[in-house]
Amino acid sequence: MFITFEGVDGSGKSTQARLLAEHLRGDGRDVVATREPGGTELGERVREILLGGDAVSPWTEAALFAAARAQLVAEVIRPALDRGADVVCDRYIDSSLAYQGLARGLGVERVLELNLLVIGGRLPDRTFLLLVPLDQAAVRRGSNPDRIEREGDEFVARVDGAYRELAGIFAQRIVTVDATQPPQEVAELIRGHIRDLS
Ligand code: TYD
């Protein structure tokens, strides 16, 4: 299985990705947990460029996220899936569709096309989109924002709207999860969906 987690910063997706990976390992499954941007040495370097202080044009941003993703697929995701492991990834293609395609206005179709090329068409089997009220996400985000987080409330609201739109477009793949509940309850809900899948 290839599972991804998505949501605005502070939605709790990293916690849920970790809890799911731990649960699957507990079941004796071979699990590779990874994250974007990053997850490879090249990806971590791209991450520094992207989330550091300097201005980055929207298409540069989309291309760099895509480059990091291409490397992650080649180095980590594809080999893991090929040997039969499960892959749990914190952010993937939908982050680019939401942040660059919709919130930055580059267009979902064009960003999708770019990304499908670089990932060789390997979409996740399921994507969990964690939804929380934006004021709750802001509290969880805390005090050390990266360049994209510094865009402010209006941008976060656009990203949130973008994700909800994507959930409609990719209704077969994206499962929306009410992430306002305590983490263990959210995790149980997600495990329920996974049981139906495997
Ligand atoms: P994030 O998951 O928040 O990293 P961390 O939890 O370590 O801070 O990702 C960093 C930022 O990058 C986040 O604001 C979302 C943004 N992002 C995009 O804009 N497009 C993408 O394709 C990806 C993967 C992330």
JSON list of C-alpha atoms and ligand atoms in Angstrom, two decimals:
[
{"chain": "A", "resi": 1, "resn": "MET", "atom": "CA", "xyz": [0.00, 0.00, 0.00]},
{"chain": "A", "resi": 2, "resn": "PHE", "atom": "CA", "xyz": [1.05, 3.53, -0.71]},
{"chain": "A", "resi": 3, "resn": "ILE", "atom": "CA", "xyz": [-0.58, 5.95, 1.74]},
{"chain": "A", "resi": 4, "resn": "THR", "atom": "CA", "xyz": [-0.13, 9.72, 1.93]},
{"chain": "A", "resi": 5, "resn": "PHE", "atom": "CA", "xyz": [-1.18, 12.35, 4.43]},
{"chain": "A", "resi": 6, "resn": "GLU", "atom": "CA", "xyz": [-2.16, 15.90, 3.53]},
{"chain": "A", "resi": 7, "resn": "GLY", "atom": "CA", "xyz": [-3.46, 19.03, 5.20]},
{"chain": "A", "resi": 8, "resn": "VAL", "atom": "CA", "xyz": [-2.52, 22.58, 6.07]},
{"chain": "A", "resi": 9, "resn": "ASP", "atom": "CA", "xyz": [0.44, 23.13, 8.38]},
{"chain": "A", "resi": 10, "resn": "GLY", "atom": "CA", "xyz": [-0.74, 22.35, 11.90]},
{"chain": "A", "resi": 11, "resn": "SER", "atom": "CA", "xyz": [-3.46, 19.89, 10.83]},
{"chain": "A", "resi": 12, "resn": "GLY", "atom": "CA", "xyz": [-1.71, 17.04, 12.65]},
{"chain": "A", "resi": 13, "resn": "LYS", "atom": "CA", "xyz": [-0.81, 15.03, 9.54]},
{"chain": "A", "resi": 14, "resn": "SER", "atom": "CA", "xyz": [2.76, 14.30, 10.65]},
{"chain": "A", "resi": 15, "resn": "THR", "atom": "CA", "xyz": [1.50, 12.79, 13.92]},
{"chain": "A", "resi": 16, "resn": "GLN", "atom": "CA", "xyz": [-1.03, 10.67, 12.06]},
{"chain": "A", "resi": 17, "resn": "ALA", "atom": "CA", "xyz": [1.53, 9.51, 9.50]},
{"chain": "A", "resi": 18, "resn": "ARG", "atom": "CA", "xyz": [3.77, 8.40, 12.35]},
{"chain": "A", "resi": 19, "resn": "LEU", "atom": "CA", "xyz": [0.94, 6.65, 14.24]},
{"chain": "A", "resi": 20, "resn": "LEU", "atom": "CA", "xyz": [-0.15, 4.75, 11.13]},
{"chain": "A", "resi": 21, "resn": "ALA", "atom": "CA", "xyz": [3.39, 3.64, 10.33]},
{"chain": "A", "resi": 22, "resn": "GLU", "atom": "CA", "xyz": [3.85, 2.42, 13.92]},
{"chain": "A", "resi": 23, "resn": "HIS", "atom": "CA", "xyz": [0.55, 0.57, 13.81]},
{"chain": "A", "resi": 24, "resn": "LEU", "atom": "CA", "xyz": [1.34, -1.19, 10.54]},
{"chain": "A", "resi": 25, "resn": "ARG", "atom": "CA", "xyz": [4.77, -2.18, 11.86]},
{"chain": "A", "resi": 26, "resn": "GLY", "atom": "CA", "xyz": [3.07, -3.54, 14.97]},
{"chain": "A", "resi": 27, "resn": "ASP", "atom": "CA", "xyz": [1.09, -5.79, 12.62]},
{"chain": "A", "resi": 28, "resn": "GLY", "atom": "CA", "xyz": [4.41, -7.14, 11.34]},
{"chain": "A", "resi": 29, "resn": "ARG", "atom": "CA", "xyz": [4.34, -5.26, 8.03]},
{"chain": "A", "resi": 30, "resn": "ASP", "atom": "CA", "xyz": [7.42, -3.86, 6.33]},
{"chain": "A", "resi": 31, "resn": "VAL", "atom": "CA", "xyz": [6.81, -0.08, 6.39]},
{"chain": "A", "resi": 32, "resn": "VAL", "atom": "CA", "xyz": [8.82, 2.78, 4.94]},
{"chain": "A", "resi": 33, "resn": "ALA", "atom": "CA", "xyz": [7.84, 6.13, 6.43]},
{"chain": "A", "resi": 34, "resn": "THR", "atom": "CA", "xyz": [9.03, 9.24, 4.65]},
{"chain": "A", "resi": 35, "resn": "ARG", "atom": "CA", "xyz": [8.19, 12.90, 4.16]},
{"chain": "A", "resi": 36, "resn": "GLU", "atom": "CA", "xyz": [8.17, 15.74, 1.68]},
{"chain": "A", "resi": 37, "resn": "PRO", "atom": "CA", "xyz": [9.96, 17.95, 0.97]},
{"chain": "A", "resi": 38, "resn": "GLY", "atom": "CA", "xyz": [12.94, 15.91, 2.06]},
{"chain": "A", "resi": 39, "resn": "GLY", "atom": "CA", "xyz": [13.21, 12.20, 2.62]},
{"chain": "A", "resi": 40, "resn": "THR", "atom": "CA", "xyz": [16.42, 12.04, 0.54]},
{"chain": "A", "resi": 41, "resn": "GLU", "atom": "CA", "xyz": [19.69, 13.93, 0.81]},
{"chain": "A", "resi": 42, "resn": "LEU", "atom": "CA", "xyz": [18.92, 15.88, -2.36]},
{"chain": "A", "resi": 43, "resn": "GLY", "atom": "CA", "xyz": [15.38, 16.51, -1.11]},
{"chain": "A", "resi": 44, "resn": "GLU", "atom": "CA", "xyz": [16.66, 17.92, 2.18]},
{"chain": "A", "resi": 45, "resn": "ARG", "atom": "CA", "xyz": [18.87, 20.32, 0.25]},
{"chain": "A", "resi": 46, "resn": "VAL", "atom": "CA", "xyz": [15.98, 21.40, -1.96]},
{"chain": "A", "resi": 47, "resn": "ARG", "atom": "CA", "xyz": [13.91, 21.79, 1.20]},
{"chain": "A", "resi": 48, "resn": "GLU", "atom": "CA", "xyz": [16.43, 24.25, 2.60]},
{"chain": "A", "resi": 49, "resn": "ILE", "atom": "CA", "xyz": [16.25, 26.35, -0.56]},
{"chain": "A", "resi": 50, "resn": "LEU", "atom": "CA", "xyz": [12.47, 26.24, -0.63]},
{"chain": "A", "resi": 51, "resn": "LEU", "atom": "CA", "xyz": [11.73, 26.97, 2.99]},
{"chain": "A", "resi": 52, "resn": "GLY", "atom": "CA", "xyz": [14.59, 29.38, 3.67]},
{"chain": "A", "resi": 53, "resn": "GLY", "atom": "CA", "xyz": [14.28, 33.12, 3.43]},
{"chain": "A", "resi": 54, "resn": "ASP", "atom": "CA", "xyz": [14.83, 33.90, -0.25]},
{"chain": "A", "resi": 55, "resn": "ALA", "atom": "CA", "xyz": [12.07, 34.81, -2.67]},
{"chain": "A", "resi": 56, "resn": "VAL", "atom": "CA", "xyz": [11.14, 31.97, -5.04]},
{"chain": "A", "resi": 57, "resn": "SER", "atom": "CA", "xyz": [8.93, 32.43, -8.12]},
{"chain": "A", "resi": 58, "resn": "PRO", "atom": "CA", "xyz": [5.80, 30.24, -8.23]},
{"chain": "A", "resi": 59, "resn": "TRP", "atom": "CA", "xyz": [7.01, 28.00, -11.09]},
{"chain": "A", "resi": 60, "resn": "THR", "atom": "CA", "xyz": [10.45, 27.68, -9.49]},
{"chain": "A", "resi": 61, "resn": "GLU", "atom": "CA", "xyz": [8.68, 26.56, -6.35]},
{"chain": "A", "resi": 62, "resn": "ALA", "atom": "CA", "xyz": [6.58, 24.00, -8.25]},
{"chain": "A", "resi": 63, "resn": "ALA", "atom": "CA", "xyz": [9.61, 22.72, -10.16]},
{"chain": "A", "resi": 64, "resn": "LEU", "atom": "CA", "xyz": [11.76, 22.36, -7.04]},
{"chain": "A", "resi": 65, "resn": "PHE", "atom": "CA", "xyz": [9.05, 20.50, -5.13]},
{"chain": "A", "resi": 66, "resn": "ALA", "atom": "CA", "xyz": [8.65, 18.29, -8.20]},
{"chain": "A", "resi": 67, "resn": "ALA", "atom": "CA", "xyz": [12.42, 17.70, -8.36]},
{"chain": "A", "resi": 68, "resn": "ALA", "atom": "CA", "xyz": [12.54, 16.63, -4.71]},
{"chain": "A", "resi": 69, "resn": "ARG", "atom": "CA", "xyz": [9.53, 14.38, -5.33]},
{"chain": "A", "resi": 70, "resn": "ALA", "atom": "CA", "xyz": [11.14, 12.76, -8.38]},
{"chain": "A", "resi": 71, "resn": "GLN", "atom": "CA", "xyz": [14.18, 11.89, -6.28]},
{"chain": "A", "resi": 72, "resn": "LEU", "atom": "CA", "xyz": [12.07, 10.54, -3.44]},
{"chain": "A", "resi": 73, "resn": "VAL", "atom": "CA", "xyz": [10.12, 8.28, -5.81]},
{"chain": "A", "resi": 74, "resn": "ALA", "atom": "CA", "xyz": [13.30, 7.01, -7.48]},
{"chain": "A", "resi": 75, "resn": "GLU", "atom": "CA", "xyz": [15.30, 6.49, -4.31]},
{"chain": "A", "resi": 76, "resn": "VAL", "atom": "CA", "xyz": [12.76, 5.55, -1.66]},
{"chain": "A", "resi": 77, "resn": "ILE", "atom": "CA", "xyz": [9.14, 5.06, -2.72]},
{"chain": "A", "resi": 78, "resn": "ARG", "atom": "CA", "xyz": [9.45, 2.94, -5.85]},
{"chain": "A", "resi": 79, "resn": "PRO", "atom": "CA", "xyz": [12.09, 0.53, -4.45]},
{"chain": "A", "resi": 80, "resn": "ALA", "atom": "CA", "xyz": [10.01, 0.08, -1.29]},
{"chain": "A", "resi": 81, "resn": "LEU", "atom": "CA", "xyz": [6.79, -0.63, -3.19]},
{"chain": "A", "resi": 82, "resn": "ASP", "atom": "CA", "xyz": [8.65, -2.95, -5.57]},
{"chain": "A", "resi": 83, "resn": "ARG", "atom": "CA", "xyz": [9.87, -5.13, -2.71]},
{"chain": "A", "resi": 84, "resn": "GLY", "atom": "CA", "xyz": [6.35, -5.27, -1.29]},
{"chain": "A", "resi": 85, "resn": "ALA", "atom": "CA", "xyz": [6.71, -2.78, 1.58]},
{"chain": "A", "resi": 86, "resn": "ASP", "atom": "CA", "xyz": [4.04, -0.29, 2.57]},
{"chain": "A", "resi": 87, "resn": "VAL", "atom": "CA", "xyz": [4.94, 3.36, 2.13]},
{"chain": "A", "resi": 88, "resn": "VAL", "atom": "CA", "xyz": [3.54, 6.11, 4.37]},
{"chain": "A", "resi": 89, "resn": "CYS", "atom": "CA", "xyz": [4.41, 9.58, 3.17]},
{"chain": "A", "resi": 90, "resn": "ASP", "atom": "CA", "xyz": [3.82, 12.89, 4.96]},
{"chain": "A", "resi": 91, "resn": "ARG", "atom": "CA", "xyz": [2.78, 15.12, 1.98]},
{"chain": "A", "resi": 92, "resn": "TYR", "atom": "CA", "xyz": [3.03, 14.18, -1.69]},
{"chain": "A", "resi": 93, "resn": "ILE", "atom": "CA", "xyz": [1.56, 15.31, -5.01]},
{"chain": "A", "resi": 94, "resn": "ASP", "atom": "CA", "xyz": [-1.59, 16.88, -3.51]},
{"chain": "A", "resi": 95, "resn": "SER", "atom": "CA", "xyz": [0.57, 19.38, -1.59]},
{"chain": "A", "resi": 96, "resn": "SER", "atom": "CA", "xyz": [1.77, 20.72, -4.94]},
{"chain": "A", "resi": 97, "resn": "LEU", "atom": "CA", "xyz": [-1.74, 20.70, -6.39]},
{"chain": "A", "resi": 98, "resn": "ALA", "atom": "CA", "xyz": [-3.09, 22.60, -3.37]},
{"chain": "A", "resi": 99, "resn": "TYR", "atom": "CA", "xyz": [-0.22, 25.03, -2.65]},
{"chain": "A", "resi": 100, "resn": "GLN", "atom": "CA", "xyz": [1.20, 25.65, -6.13]},
{"chain": "A", "resi": 101, "resn": "GLY", "atom": "CA", "xyz": [-1.70, 24.63, -8.40]},
{"chain": "A", "resi": 102, "resn": "LEU", "atom": "CA", "xyz": [-4.57, 26.32, -6.59]},
{"chain": "A", "resi": 103, "resn": "ALA", "atom": "CA", "xyz": [-3.29, 28.62, -3.82]},
{"chain": "A", "resi": 104, "resn": "ARG", "atom": "CA", "xyz": [-0.52, 30.10, -5.99]},
{"chain": "A", "resi": 105, "resn": "GLY", "atom": "CA", "xyz": [-2.77, 29.96, -9.05]},
{"chain": "A", "resi": 106, "resn": "LEU", "atom": "CA", "xyz": [-0.56, 27.97, -11.42]},
{"chain": "A", "resi": 107, "resn": "GLY", "atom": "CA", "xyz": [-3.46, 25.67, -12.31]},
{"chain": "A", "resi": 108, "resn": "VAL", "atom": "CA", "xyz": [-4.23, 22.16, -11.07]},
{"chain": "A", "resi": 109, "resn": "GLU", "atom": "CA", "xyz": [-4.05, 20.63, -14.53]},
{"chain": "A", "resi": 110, "resn": "ARG", "atom": "CA", "xyz": [-0.60, 22.01, -15.29]},
{"chain": "A", "resi": 111, "resn": "VAL", "atom": "CA", "xyz": [0.90, 21.17, -11.91]},
{"chain": "A", "resi": 112, "resn": "LEU", "atom": "CA", "xyz": [-0.68, 17.71, -12.11]},
{"chain": "A", "resi": 113, "resn": "GLU", "atom": "CA", "xyz": [0.83, 17.15, -15.54]},
{"chain": "A", "resi": 114, "resn": "LEU", "atom": "CA", "xyz": [4.30, 18.16, -14.36]},
{"chain": "A", "resi": 115, "resn": "ASN", "atom": "CA", "xyz": [4.08, 15.93, -11.32]},
{"chain": "A", "resi": 116, "resn": "LEU", "atom": "CA", "xyz": [2.64, 12.89, -13.07]},
{"chain": "A", "resi": 117, "resn": "LEU", "atom": "CA", "xyz": [5.61, 13.04, -15.40]},
{"chain": "A", "resi": 118, "resn": "VAL", "atom": "CA", "xyz": [8.21, 13.17, -12.65]},
{"chain": "A", "resi": 119, "resn": "ILE", "atom": "CA", "xyz": [6.60, 10.47, -10.50]},
{"chain": "A", "resi": 120, "resn": "GLY", "atom": "CA", "xyz": [6.00, 8.14, -13.44]},
{"chain": "A", "resi": 121, "resn": "GLY", "atom": "CA", "xyz": [2.28, 8.18, -12.71]},
{"chain": "A", "resi": 122, "resn": "ARG", "atom": "CA", "xyz": [2.64, 6.59, -9.26]},
{"chain": "A", "resi": 123, "resn": "LEU", "atom": "CA", "xyz": [-0.31, 8.02, -7.33]},
{"chain": "A", "resi": 124, "resn": "PRO", "atom": "CA", "xyz": [-1.05, 6.90, -3.76]},
{"chain": "A", "resi": 125, "resn": "ASP", "atom": "CA", "xyz": [-3.58, 4.14, -3.13]},
{"chain": "A", "resi": 126, "resn": "ARG", "atom": "CA", "xyz": [-5.17, 6.33, -0.44]},
{"chain": "A", "resi": 127, "resn": "THR", "atom": "CA", "xyz": [-4.65, 9.88, 0.71]},
{"chain": "A", "resi": 128, "resn": "PHE", "atom": "CA", "xyz": [-5.89, 11.07, 4.08]},
{"chain": "A", "resi": 129, "resn": "LEU", "atom": "CA", "xyz": [-6.75, 14.76, 4.13]},
{"chain": "A", "resi": 130, "resn": "LEU", "atom": "CA", "xyz": [-6.83, 16.03, 7.72]},
{"chain": "A", "resi": 131, "resn": "LEU", "atom": "CA", "xyz": [-9.31, 18.86, 8.19]},
{"chain": "A", "resi": 132, "resn": "VAL", "atom": "CA", "xyz": [-9.25, 21.20, 11.19]},
{"chain": "A", "resi": 133, "resn": "PRO", "atom": "CA", "xyz": [-10.60, 24.73, 11.71]},
{"chain": "A", "resi": 134, "resn": "LEU", "atom": "CA", "xyz": [-7.87, 27.13, 10.68]},
{"chain": "A", "resi": 135, "resn": "ASP", "atom": "CA", "xyz": [-7.61, 28.81, 14.08]},
{"chain": "A", "resi": 136, "resn": "GLN", "atom": "CA", "xyz": [-6.86, 25.38, 15.60]},
{"chain": "A", "resi": 137, "resn": "ALA", "atom": "CA", "xyz": [-4.19, 24.71, 12.96]},
{"chain": "A", "resi": 138, "resn": "ALA", "atom": "CA", "xyz": [-2.62, 28.11, 13.71]},
{"chain": "A", "resi": 139, "resn": "VAL", "atom": "CA", "xyz": [-2.28, 27.22, 17.38]},
{"chain": "A", "resi": 140, "resn": "ARG", "atom": "CA", "xyz": [-0.69, 23.86, 16.52]},
{"chain": "A", "resi": 141, "resn": "ARG", "atom": "CA", "xyz": [1.73, 25.47, 14.09]},
{"chain": "A", "resi": 142, "resn": "GLY", "atom": "CA", "xyz": [3.49, 27.29, 16.88]},
{"chain": "A", "resi": 143, "resn": "SER", "atom": "CA", "xyz": [6.11, 29.93, 16.59]},
{"chain": "A", "resi": 144, "resn": "ASN", "atom": "CA", "xyz": [8.80, 29.07, 14.06]},
{"chain": "A", "resi": 145, "resn": "PRO", "atom": "CA", "xyz": [7.16, 29.51, 10.65]},
{"chain": "A", "resi": 146, "resn": "ASP", "atom": "CA", "xyz": [8.97, 28.62, 7.40]},
{"chain": "A", "resi": 147, "resn": "ARG", "atom": "CA", "xyz": [8.84, 30.83, 4.28]},
{"chain": "A", "resi": 148, "resn": "ILE", "atom": "CA", "xyz": [5.55, 29.34, 3.08]},
{"chain": "A", "resi": 149, "resn": "GLU", "atom": "CA", "xyz": [3.95, 29.44, 6.53]},
{"chain": "A", "resi": 150, "resn": "ARG", "atom": "CA", "xyz": [4.82, 33.13, 6.73]},
{"chain": "A", "resi": 151, "resn": "GLU", "atom": "CA", "xyz": [2.43, 33.83, 3.83]},
{"chain": "A", "resi": 152, "resn": "GLY", "atom": "CA", "xyz": [-0.25, 34.46, 6.44]},
{"chain": "A", "resi": 153, "resn": "ASP", "atom": "CA", "xyz": [-3.89, 33.62, 7.16]},
{"chain": "A", "resi": 154, "resn": "GLU", "atom": "CA", "xyz": [-5.32, 34.47, 3.78]},
{"chain": "A", "resi": 155, "resn": "PHE", "atom": "CA", "xyz": [-2.91, 32.09, 2.04]},
{"chain": "A", "resi": 156, "resn": "VAL", "atom": "CA", "xyz": [-3.63, 29.31, 4.55]},
{"chain": "A", "resi": 157, "resn": "ALA", "atom": "CA", "xyz": [-7.36, 29.79, 3.88]},
{"chain": "A", "resi": 158, "resn": "ARG", "atom": "CA", "xyz": [-6.69, 29.43, 0.14]},
{"chain": "A", "resi": 159, "resn": "VAL", "atom": "CA", "xyz": [-4.73, 26.22, 0.76]},
{"chain": "A", "resi": 160, "resn": "ASP", "atom": "CA", "xyz": [-7.55, 24.88, 2.92]},
{"chain": "A", "resi": 161, "resn": "GLY", "atom": "CA", "xyz": [-10.11, 25.64, 0.21]},
{"chain": "A", "resi": 162, "resn": "ALA", "atom": "CA", "xyz": [-7.78, 24.08, -2.36]},
{"chain": "A", "resi": 163, "resn": "TYR", "atom": "CA", "xyz": [-7.54, 20.81, -0.44]},
{"chain": "A", "resi": 164, "resn": "ARG", "atom": "CA", "xyz": [-11.32, 20.63, -0.10]},
{"chain": "A", "resi": 165, "resn": "GLU", "atom": "CA", "xyz": [-11.64, 21.15, -3.85]},
{"chain": "A", "resi": 166, "resn": "LEU", "atom": "CA", "xyz": [-9.10, 18.37, -4.51]},
{"chain": "A", "resi": 167, "resn": "ALA", "atom": "CA", "xyz": [-11.08, 16.01, -2.27]},
{"chain": "A", "resi": 168, "resn": "GLY", "atom": "CA", "xyz": [-13.99, 16.52, -4.67]},
{"chain": "A", "resi": 169, "resn": "ILE", "atom": "CA", "xyz": [-11.88, 16.05, -7.80]},
{"chain": "A", "resi": 170, "resn": "PHE", "atom": "CA", "xyz": [-10.14, 12.89, -6.52]},
{"chain": "A", "resi": 171, "resn": "ALA", "atom": "CA", "xyz": [-13.03, 11.51, -4.51]},
{"chain": "A", "resi": 172, "resn": "GLN", "atom": "CA", "xyz": [-11.97, 7.87, -5.07]},
{"chain": "A", "resi": 173, "resn": "ARG", "atom": "CA", "xyz": [-8.51, 8.38, -3.64]},
{"chain": "A", "resi": 174, "resn": "ILE", "atom": "CA", "xyz": [-8.77, 11.18, -1.06]},
{"chain": "A", "resi": 175, "resn": "VAL", "atom": "CA", "xyz": [-10.48, 10.43, 2.26]},
{"chain": "A", "resi": 176, "resn": "THR", "atom": "CA", "xyz": [-11.29, 13.51, 4.35]},
{"chain": "A", "resi": 177, "resn": "VAL", "atom": "CA", "xyz": [-10.83, 13.09, 8.08]},
{"chain": "A", "resi": 178, "resn": "ASP", "atom": "CA", "xyz": [-12.20, 15.27, 10.87]},
{"chain": "A", "resi": 179, "resn": "ALA", "atom": "CA", "xyz": [-8.94, 15.91, 12.70]},
{"chain": "A", "resi": 180, "resn": "THR", "atom": "CA", "xyz": [-10.40, 17.97, 15.54]},
{"chain": "A", "resi": 181, "resn": "GLN", "atom": "CA", "xyz": [-10.74, 14.84, 17.68]},
{"chain": "A", "resi": 182, "resn": "PRO", "atom": "CA", "xyz": [-7.93, 13.55, 19.93]},
{"chain": "A", "resi": 183, "resn": "PRO", "atom": "CA", "xyz": [-5.04, 12.03, 17.94]},
{"chain": "A", "resi": 184, "resn": "GLN", "atom": "CA", "xyz": [-5.75, 8.43, 19.02]},
{"chain": "A", "resi": 185, "resn": "GLU", "atom": "CA", "xyz": [-9.35, 8.68, 17.83]},
{"chain": "A", "resi": 186, "resn": "VAL", "atom": "CA", "xyz": [-8.29, 10.15, 14.50]},
{"chain": "A", "resi": 187, "resn": "ALA", "atom": "CA", "xyz": [-5.76, 7.33, 14.19]},
{"chain": "A", "resi": 188, "resn": "GLU", "atom": "CA", "xyz": [-8.46, 4.72, 14.85]},
{"chain": "A", "resi": 189, "resn": "LEU", "atom": "CA", "xyz": [-10.65, 6.23, 12.15]},
{"chain": "A", "resi": 190, "resn": "ILE", "atom": "CA", "xyz": [-7.79, 6.08, 9.69]},
{"chain": "A", "resi": 191, "resn": "ARG", "atom": "CA", "xyz": [-7.00, 2.47, 10.62]},
{"chain": "A", "resi": 192, "resn": "GLY", "atom": "CA", "xyz": [-10.63, 1.62, 9.85]},
{"chain": "A", "resi": 193, "resn": "HIS", "atom": "CA", "xyz": [-10.19, 2.88, 6.29]},
{"chain": "A", "resi": 194, "resn": "ILE", "atom": "CA", "xyz": [-6.89, 1.03, 5.94]},
{"chain": "A", "resi": 195, "resn": "ARG", "atom": "CA", "xyz": [-8.48, -2.27, 7.03]},
{"chain": "A", "resi": 196, "resn": "ASP", "atom": "CA", "xyz": [-10.95, -1.93, 4.15]},
{"chain": "A", "resi": 197, "resn": "LEU", "atom": "CA", "xyz": [-8.03, -1.41, 1.79]},
{"chain": "A", "resi": 198, "resn": "SER", "atom": "CA", "xyz": [-5.73, -4.30, 2.69]},
{"chain": "B", "resi": 1, "resn": "TYD", "atom": "P1", "xyz": [5.89, 20.70, 6.00]},
{"chain": "B", "resi": 1, "resn": "TYD", "atom": "O1", "xyz": [5.26, 19.38, 5.82]},
{"chain": "B", "resi": 1, "resn": "TYD", "atom": "O2", "xyz": [5.13, 21.72, 6.77]},
{"chain": "B", "resi": 1, "resn": "TYD", "atom": "O3", "xyz": [7.31, 20.52, 6.63]},
{"chain": "B", "resi": 1, "resn": "TYD", "atom": "P2", "xyz": [7.57, 20.62, 8.20]},
{"chain": "B", "resi": 1, "resn": "TYD", "atom": "O4", "xyz": [6.41, 19.96, 8.88]},
{"chain": "B", "resi": 1, "resn": "TYD", "atom": "O5", "xyz": [8.85, 19.89, 8.39]},
{"chain": "B", "resi": 1, "resn": "TYD", "atom": "O6", "xyz": [7.66, 22.09, 8.50]},
{"chain": "B", "resi": 1, "resn": "TYD", "atom": "O7", "xyz": [6.18, 21.27, 4.52]},
{"chain": "B", "resi": 1, "resn": "TYD", "atom": "C1", "xyz": [6.81, 22.47, 4.37]},
{"chain": "B", "resi": 1, "resn": "TYD", "atom": "C2", "xyz": [6.02, 23.47, 3.54]},
{"chain": "B", "resi": 1, "resn": "TYD", "atom": "O8", "xyz": [6.12, 23.19, 2.16]},
{"chain": "B", "resi": 1, "resn": "TYD", "atom": "C3", "xyz": [4.54, 23.55, 3.86]},
{"chain": "B", "resi": 1, "resn": "TYD", "atom": "O9", "xyz": [4.22, 24.91, 4.13]},
{"chain": "B", "resi": 1, "resn": "TYD", "atom": "C4", "xyz": [3.87, 23.11, 2.61]},
{"chain": "B", "resi": 1, "resn": "TYD", "atom": "C5", "xyz": [4.87, 23.35, 1.54]},
{"chain": "B", "resi": 1, "resn": "TYD", "atom": "N1", "xyz": [4.75, 22.47, 0.35]},
{"chain": "B", "resi": 1, "resn": "TYD", "atom": "C6", "xyz": [4.33, 22.99, -0.88]},
{"chain": "B", "resi": 1, "resn": "TYD", "atom": "O10", "xyz": [4.01, 24.18, -0.98]},
{"chain": "B", "resi": 1, "resn": "TYD", "atom": "N2", "xyz": [4.29, 22.17, -1.96]},
{"chain": "B", "resi": 1, "resn": "TYD", "atom": "C7", "xyz": [4.66, 20.85, -1.91]},
{"chain": "B", "resi": 1, "resn": "TYD", "atom": "O11", "xyz": [4.60, 20.14, -2.94]},
{"chain": "B", "resi": 1, "resn": "TYD", "atom": "C8", "xyz": [5.10, 20.34, -0.64]},
{"chain": "B", "resi": 1, "resn": "TYD", "atom": "C9", "xyz": [5.52, 18.91, -0.52]},
{"chain": "B", "resi": 1, "resn": "TYD", "atom": "C10", "xyz": [5.14, 21.17, 0.47]}
]
